[in-house]
Amino acid sequence: MSRSVFITGGNRGIGLAVAKAFAADGDRVAVTHRGEGRPEGLPEALLGIRADVAVPGEVEHALKQAETAHGPVEVVVANAGITRDGPMLRMSDEAFDEVIRTNLTGTFVTVRAAVRSMLAERRGRVVLLSSALGFLGSPGQTNYAASKTGLLGLARSLVWEIGDRGITVNVVAPGIIDTGMTAALSARRMEELMRMTPLGRPGSVDEVVAAVRFLAGESAGYITGAVLPVSGGIGMGM
Ligand code: NDP
């Protein structure tokens, strides 16, 4: 059955790959992007809507547009995220706030808007993109780790609030995935991270897509409040 799907940060990386997979399954998919105009290379099948999750009101407006086009949102993937790394003692308030505002507050406003529609329909799937490294702790990433571990508390509290409405809320925790985000890492840090990864290689976006698709699917109906690592073993046991 075709579903209305809303994904933040869907113009590249993991978000785009997830969006393409849902569209290939026959879902009606809307993705947000920050730049002006339609992002280059965005497949025709995807509805692109401009929204910055860190700007109050924008994601709510985007969600309304998606629902006008596709009907009430049934699957929301809160994927938009950034890093602004640096040692905490030299980290500015602004670098800390920007990461929290995007990764944590941005997820809160996205999910709050989407769940309002799901409540009326009494069904829905919420999938949040966290980080295995966040749970492990990572030097230079106090802001990022705080934002990504915060998502777990958000998800599990929400599970208690809406579990009886047929809506599940789950967290995917990728390890090191081959995208623009990890391309920014130095070769030395990448080697270090690969030594910490039992499978000894970065993951692909498709390996993350598989987890998101599963948690958003019919067969995951009794799974909620879970953290699914897609990490090659880094941070296992979290
Ligand atoms: P990318 O950097 O490749 O893509 C990030 C996406 O988020 C882009 O579409 C970007 O838009 C969007 N975005 C960033 N800030 C905002 C904002 N304020 N409002 C709206 N959209 C925004 O990252 P990945 O695809 O690798 O990561 C996707 C998610 O997975 C993130 O939450 C990340 O933290 C998480 N993750 C990634 C891992 C990895 O190894 N790659 C590991 C663990 C977690 P724009 O193009 O405009 O910048």
Short mmCIF file of C-alpha atoms and ligand atoms in Angstrom, two decimals:
data_model
loop_
_atom_site.label_atom_id
_atom_site.label_comp_id
_atom_site.label_asym_id
_atom_site.label_seq_id
_atom_site.Cartn_x
_atom_site.Cartn_y
_atom_site.Cartn_z
CA MET A 1 0.00 0.00 0.00
CA SER A 2 1.35 3.42 -0.95
CA ARG A 3 2.10 5.60 2.08
CA SER A 4 2.74 9.30 2.58
CA VAL A 5 6.37 9.62 3.70
CA PHE A 6 8.19 12.76 4.93
CA ILE A 7 11.99 12.87 5.22
CA THR A 8 14.11 15.80 6.40
CA GLY A 9 17.45 16.43 4.69
CA GLY A 10 16.51 14.31 1.70
CA ASN A 11 18.56 16.02 -0.99
CA ARG A 12 21.72 13.94 -0.43
CA GLY A 13 23.40 11.25 1.66
CA ILE A 14 21.35 8.85 3.76
CA GLY A 15 18.15 10.91 3.47
CA LEU A 16 18.15 10.80 -0.34
CA ALA A 17 18.90 7.08 -0.41
CA VAL A 18 16.04 6.38 2.02
CA ALA A 19 13.70 8.56 -0.04
CA LYS A 20 14.57 6.75 -3.27
CA ALA A 21 13.97 3.38 -1.63
CA PHE A 22 10.52 4.35 -0.34
CA ALA A 23 9.61 5.82 -3.74
CA ALA A 24 10.75 2.60 -5.42
CA ASP A 25 8.39 0.74 -3.07
CA GLY A 26 5.54 2.89 -4.42
CA ASP A 27 5.26 5.35 -1.52
CA ARG A 28 4.49 9.05 -2.02
CA VAL A 29 7.64 10.71 -0.73
CA ALA A 30 8.37 14.32 0.23
CA VAL A 31 11.88 15.42 1.16
CA THR A 32 13.11 18.69 2.58
CA HIS A 33 16.14 20.56 1.29
CA ARG A 34 17.70 23.84 2.36
CA GLY A 35 18.88 25.36 -0.90
CA GLU A 36 16.77 27.52 -3.23
CA GLY A 37 15.26 25.74 -6.22
CA ARG A 38 14.95 22.05 -6.83
CA PRO A 39 18.13 20.21 -5.78
CA GLU A 40 20.19 18.99 -8.70
CA GLY A 41 19.67 15.32 -9.36
CA LEU A 42 16.57 14.97 -7.16
CA PRO A 43 14.55 12.22 -8.85
CA GLU A 44 11.22 13.25 -10.39
CA ALA A 45 9.40 10.83 -8.11
CA LEU A 46 10.34 12.86 -5.02
CA LEU A 47 8.51 16.01 -3.94
CA GLY A 48 11.18 18.50 -2.84
CA ILE A 49 10.16 21.14 -0.29
CA ARG A 50 12.44 23.89 1.01
CA ALA A 51 12.83 23.88 4.79
CA ASP A 52 15.55 24.44 7.34
CA VAL A 53 14.71 22.41 10.45
CA ALA A 54 16.64 24.90 12.57
CA VAL A 55 14.39 27.81 11.57
CA PRO A 56 11.17 27.99 13.62
CA GLY A 57 8.06 27.21 11.59
CA GLU A 58 9.75 26.02 8.39
CA VAL A 59 9.46 22.29 8.89
CA GLU A 60 5.83 22.57 10.03
CA HIS A 61 5.07 24.52 6.86
CA ALA A 62 6.88 21.91 4.75
CA LEU A 63 4.92 19.11 6.38
CA LYS A 64 1.64 20.88 5.54
CA GLN A 65 2.74 21.16 1.91
CA ALA A 66 3.64 17.47 1.86
CA GLU A 67 0.24 16.55 3.28
CA THR A 68 -1.58 18.73 0.76
CA ALA A 69 0.18 16.81 -2.01
CA HIS A 70 0.32 13.32 -0.53
CA GLY A 71 -2.22 13.08 2.31
CA PRO A 72 -1.56 12.67 6.07
CA VAL A 73 2.01 11.62 6.80
CA GLU A 74 2.27 7.97 7.81
CA VAL A 75 6.05 7.64 7.95
CA VAL A 76 8.42 10.35 9.15
CA VAL A 77 12.20 9.99 8.98
CA ALA A 78 13.99 12.71 10.99
CA ASN A 79 17.30 12.55 9.19
CA ALA A 80 18.62 16.13 8.85
CA GLY A 81 21.80 16.50 10.84
CA ILE A 82 25.11 18.34 11.04
CA THR A 83 28.45 18.19 12.79
CA ARG A 84 30.52 21.13 14.03
CA ASP A 85 33.41 19.35 15.67
CA GLY A 86 36.02 20.75 18.02
CA PRO A 87 37.35 20.21 21.51
CA MET A 88 34.83 21.32 24.10
CA LEU A 89 37.16 23.77 25.81
CA ARG A 90 37.43 25.67 22.54
CA MET A 91 33.84 25.14 21.39
CA SER A 92 31.76 28.30 21.05
CA ASP A 93 28.23 28.56 22.44
CA GLU A 94 27.15 29.06 18.85
CA ALA A 95 28.72 25.78 17.62
CA PHE A 96 27.10 23.88 20.46
CA ASP A 97 23.70 25.53 19.95
CA GLU A 98 23.65 25.10 16.18
CA VAL A 99 24.18 21.35 16.43
CA ILE A 100 21.58 20.95 19.18
CA ARG A 101 19.13 23.20 17.31
CA THR A 102 19.48 21.18 14.11
CA ASN A 103 19.88 17.60 15.34
CA LEU A 104 17.79 17.58 18.50
CA THR A 105 15.35 20.51 18.38
CA GLY A 106 14.96 20.04 14.62
CA THR A 107 13.97 16.43 15.20
CA PHE A 108 11.57 17.45 17.98
CA VAL A 109 9.69 19.95 15.79
CA THR A 110 9.63 17.55 12.82
CA VAL A 111 8.27 14.64 14.81
CA ARG A 112 5.80 16.79 16.76
CA ALA A 113 4.29 18.08 13.52
CA ALA A 114 4.14 14.63 11.91
CA VAL A 115 2.72 12.83 14.93
CA ARG A 116 -0.19 15.28 15.13
CA SER A 117 -1.44 13.87 11.83
CA MET A 118 -0.66 10.27 12.77
CA LEU A 119 -2.74 10.53 15.95
CA ALA A 120 -5.86 11.24 13.90
CA GLU A 121 -5.15 8.27 11.63
CA ARG A 122 -4.16 6.03 14.58
CA ARG A 123 -1.17 4.62 12.77
CA GLY A 124 2.33 5.76 11.94
CA ARG A 125 6.03 5.11 11.93
CA VAL A 126 8.65 7.48 13.33
CA VAL A 127 12.31 6.77 12.60
CA LEU A 128 15.09 8.95 14.02
CA LEU A 129 18.70 9.04 12.82
CA SER A 130 21.03 8.94 15.79
CA SER A 131 24.68 7.81 15.88
CA ALA A 132 26.58 4.85 17.30
CA LEU A 133 29.55 7.13 17.98
CA GLY A 134 27.30 9.43 19.95
CA PHE A 135 26.54 6.63 22.40
CA LEU A 136 30.19 5.63 22.59
CA GLY A 137 31.44 9.20 23.09
CA SER A 138 33.71 10.80 20.56
CA PRO A 139 36.45 13.38 21.08
CA GLY A 140 35.57 16.71 19.47
CA GLN A 141 31.89 15.84 19.32
CA THR A 142 30.40 16.86 22.65
CA ASN A 143 27.73 18.85 20.81
CA TYR A 144 26.96 16.10 18.28
CA ALA A 145 26.98 13.27 20.85
CA ALA A 146 24.71 15.26 23.18
CA SER A 147 22.28 15.89 20.33
CA LYS A 148 22.26 12.28 19.12
CA THR A 149 21.95 10.60 22.51
CA GLY A 150 19.21 13.10 23.35
CA LEU A 151 17.19 11.53 20.55
CA LEU A 152 16.97 8.27 22.48
CA GLY A 153 15.34 9.95 25.48
CA LEU A 154 13.04 11.81 23.12
CA ALA A 155 12.04 8.60 21.32
CA ARG A 156 11.47 6.51 24.41
CA SER A 157 9.44 9.19 26.19
CA LEU A 158 7.31 9.65 23.08
CA VAL A 159 6.75 5.88 22.93
CA TRP A 160 5.05 6.15 26.33
CA GLU A 161 2.92 9.06 25.15
CA ILE A 162 1.62 7.61 21.89
CA GLY A 163 2.25 3.87 22.02
CA ASP A 164 -1.45 3.11 22.42
CA ARG A 165 -2.26 4.97 19.18
CA GLY A 166 -0.63 2.45 16.89
CA ILE A 167 2.43 4.63 16.26
CA THR A 168 5.94 3.24 16.70
CA VAL A 169 9.04 5.33 17.37
CA ASN A 170 12.49 3.85 16.74
CA VAL A 171 16.07 5.00 16.44
CA VAL A 172 18.66 3.96 13.87
CA ALA A 173 22.25 4.42 15.04
CA PRO A 174 24.66 4.31 12.10
CA GLY A 175 28.40 3.90 12.62
CA ILE A 176 30.73 5.27 9.97
CA ILE A 177 28.80 5.53 6.73
CA ASP A 178 30.22 6.62 3.42
CA THR A 179 28.61 10.07 2.88
CA GLY A 180 29.56 13.74 2.71
CA MET A 181 29.50 13.85 6.51
CA THR A 182 32.34 11.34 6.92
CA ALA A 183 34.25 12.62 3.87
CA ALA A 184 35.17 15.56 6.11
CA LEU A 185 37.09 13.28 8.53
CA SER A 186 40.90 13.25 8.36
CA ALA A 187 42.59 10.08 7.06
CA ARG A 188 44.10 9.56 10.53
CA ARG A 189 40.73 9.73 12.28
CA MET A 190 39.19 7.44 9.67
CA GLU A 191 41.92 4.82 10.27
CA GLU A 192 41.30 5.09 14.00
CA LEU A 193 37.56 4.63 13.50
CA MET A 194 38.11 1.61 11.24
CA ARG A 195 40.26 0.01 13.96
CA MET A 196 37.30 0.53 16.32
CA THR A 197 34.92 -1.10 13.82
CA PRO A 198 34.99 -4.92 14.00
CA LEU A 199 33.86 -5.25 10.38
CA GLY A 200 36.79 -3.02 9.42
CA ARG A 201 35.03 -0.97 6.74
CA PRO A 202 32.61 1.94 6.49
CA GLY A 203 28.95 1.13 5.90
CA SER A 204 27.06 2.10 2.76
CA VAL A 205 23.95 4.25 2.65
CA ASP A 206 22.05 1.20 1.39
CA GLU A 207 22.87 -0.64 4.60
CA VAL A 208 21.25 2.21 6.56
CA VAL A 209 18.31 2.28 4.14
CA ALA A 210 17.60 -1.39 4.89
CA ALA A 211 17.25 -0.65 8.62
CA VAL A 212 15.01 2.39 8.10
CA ARG A 213 12.80 0.51 5.66
CA PHE A 214 12.45 -2.40 8.06
CA LEU A 215 11.48 -0.18 11.02
CA ALA A 216 9.03 1.75 8.84
CA GLY A 217 7.47 -1.43 7.47
CA GLU A 218 4.44 -3.50 8.43
CA SER A 219 6.54 -6.35 9.81
CA ALA A 220 8.09 -4.09 12.48
CA GLY A 221 4.70 -3.38 14.06
CA TYR A 222 5.67 -4.66 17.52
CA ILE A 223 9.05 -2.92 17.64
CA THR A 224 9.08 0.46 19.37
CA GLY A 225 11.58 2.37 21.50
CA ALA A 226 14.39 0.33 19.95
CA VAL A 227 17.85 1.40 18.88
CA LEU A 228 19.04 -0.43 15.79
CA PRO A 229 22.80 -0.05 15.26
CA VAL A 230 24.01 -0.15 11.65
CA SER A 231 27.60 0.21 12.63
CA GLY A 232 29.79 -2.74 11.66
CA GLY A 233 29.99 -3.44 15.40
CA ILE A 234 31.29 -0.06 16.58
CA GLY A 235 29.52 0.75 19.84
CA MET A 236 27.91 -2.68 20.07
CA GLY A 237 26.00 -3.38 23.23
CA MET A 238 24.78 0.19 23.66
P1 NDP B 1 25.06 14.47 4.96
O1 NDP B 1 25.93 15.54 5.53
O2 NDP B 1 25.46 13.75 3.74
O3 NDP B 1 23.56 15.05 4.73
C1 NDP B 1 22.94 15.77 5.76
C2 NDP B 1 21.57 16.18 5.28
O4 NDP B 1 20.94 16.94 6.35
C3 NDP B 1 21.63 17.10 4.07
O5 NDP B 1 20.51 16.87 3.27
C4 NDP B 1 21.56 18.48 4.72
O6 NDP B 1 21.07 19.48 3.86
C5 NDP B 1 20.55 18.19 5.81
N1 NDP B 1 20.55 19.24 6.80
C6 NDP B 1 21.57 19.65 7.59
N2 NDP B 1 21.18 20.67 8.36
C7 NDP B 1 19.87 20.90 8.07
C8 NDP B 1 18.91 21.83 8.52
N3 NDP B 1 19.19 22.76 9.45
N4 NDP B 1 17.67 21.78 8.00
C9 NDP B 1 17.36 20.87 7.06
N5 NDP B 1 18.24 19.98 6.57
C10 NDP B 1 19.48 20.00 7.07
O7 NDP B 1 24.83 13.47 6.18
P2 NDP B 1 24.45 11.92 6.20
O8 NDP B 1 23.53 11.60 5.09
O9 NDP B 1 25.68 11.17 6.39
O10 NDP B 1 23.67 11.87 7.60
C11 NDP B 1 22.26 11.78 7.71
C12 NDP B 1 21.92 11.57 9.17
O11 NDP B 1 22.57 10.38 9.64
C13 NDP B 1 22.41 12.70 10.06
O12 NDP B 1 21.47 12.96 11.07
C14 NDP B 1 23.69 12.16 10.65
O13 NDP B 1 24.00 12.75 11.89
C15 NDP B 1 23.34 10.68 10.78
N6 NDP B 1 24.53 9.84 10.84
C16 NDP B 1 25.42 9.78 9.80
C17 NDP B 1 26.55 8.99 9.91
C18 NDP B 1 27.57 8.86 8.83
O14 NDP B 1 28.59 8.20 9.07
N7 NDP B 1 27.38 9.42 7.65
C19 NDP B 1 26.82 8.24 11.13
C20 NDP B 1 25.82 8.38 12.15
C21 NDP B 1 24.74 9.16 12.00
P3 NDP B 1 22.10 20.41 3.00
O15 NDP B 1 22.41 19.63 1.76
O16 NDP B 1 21.34 21.65 2.76
O17 NDP B 1 23.31 20.63 3.87
#
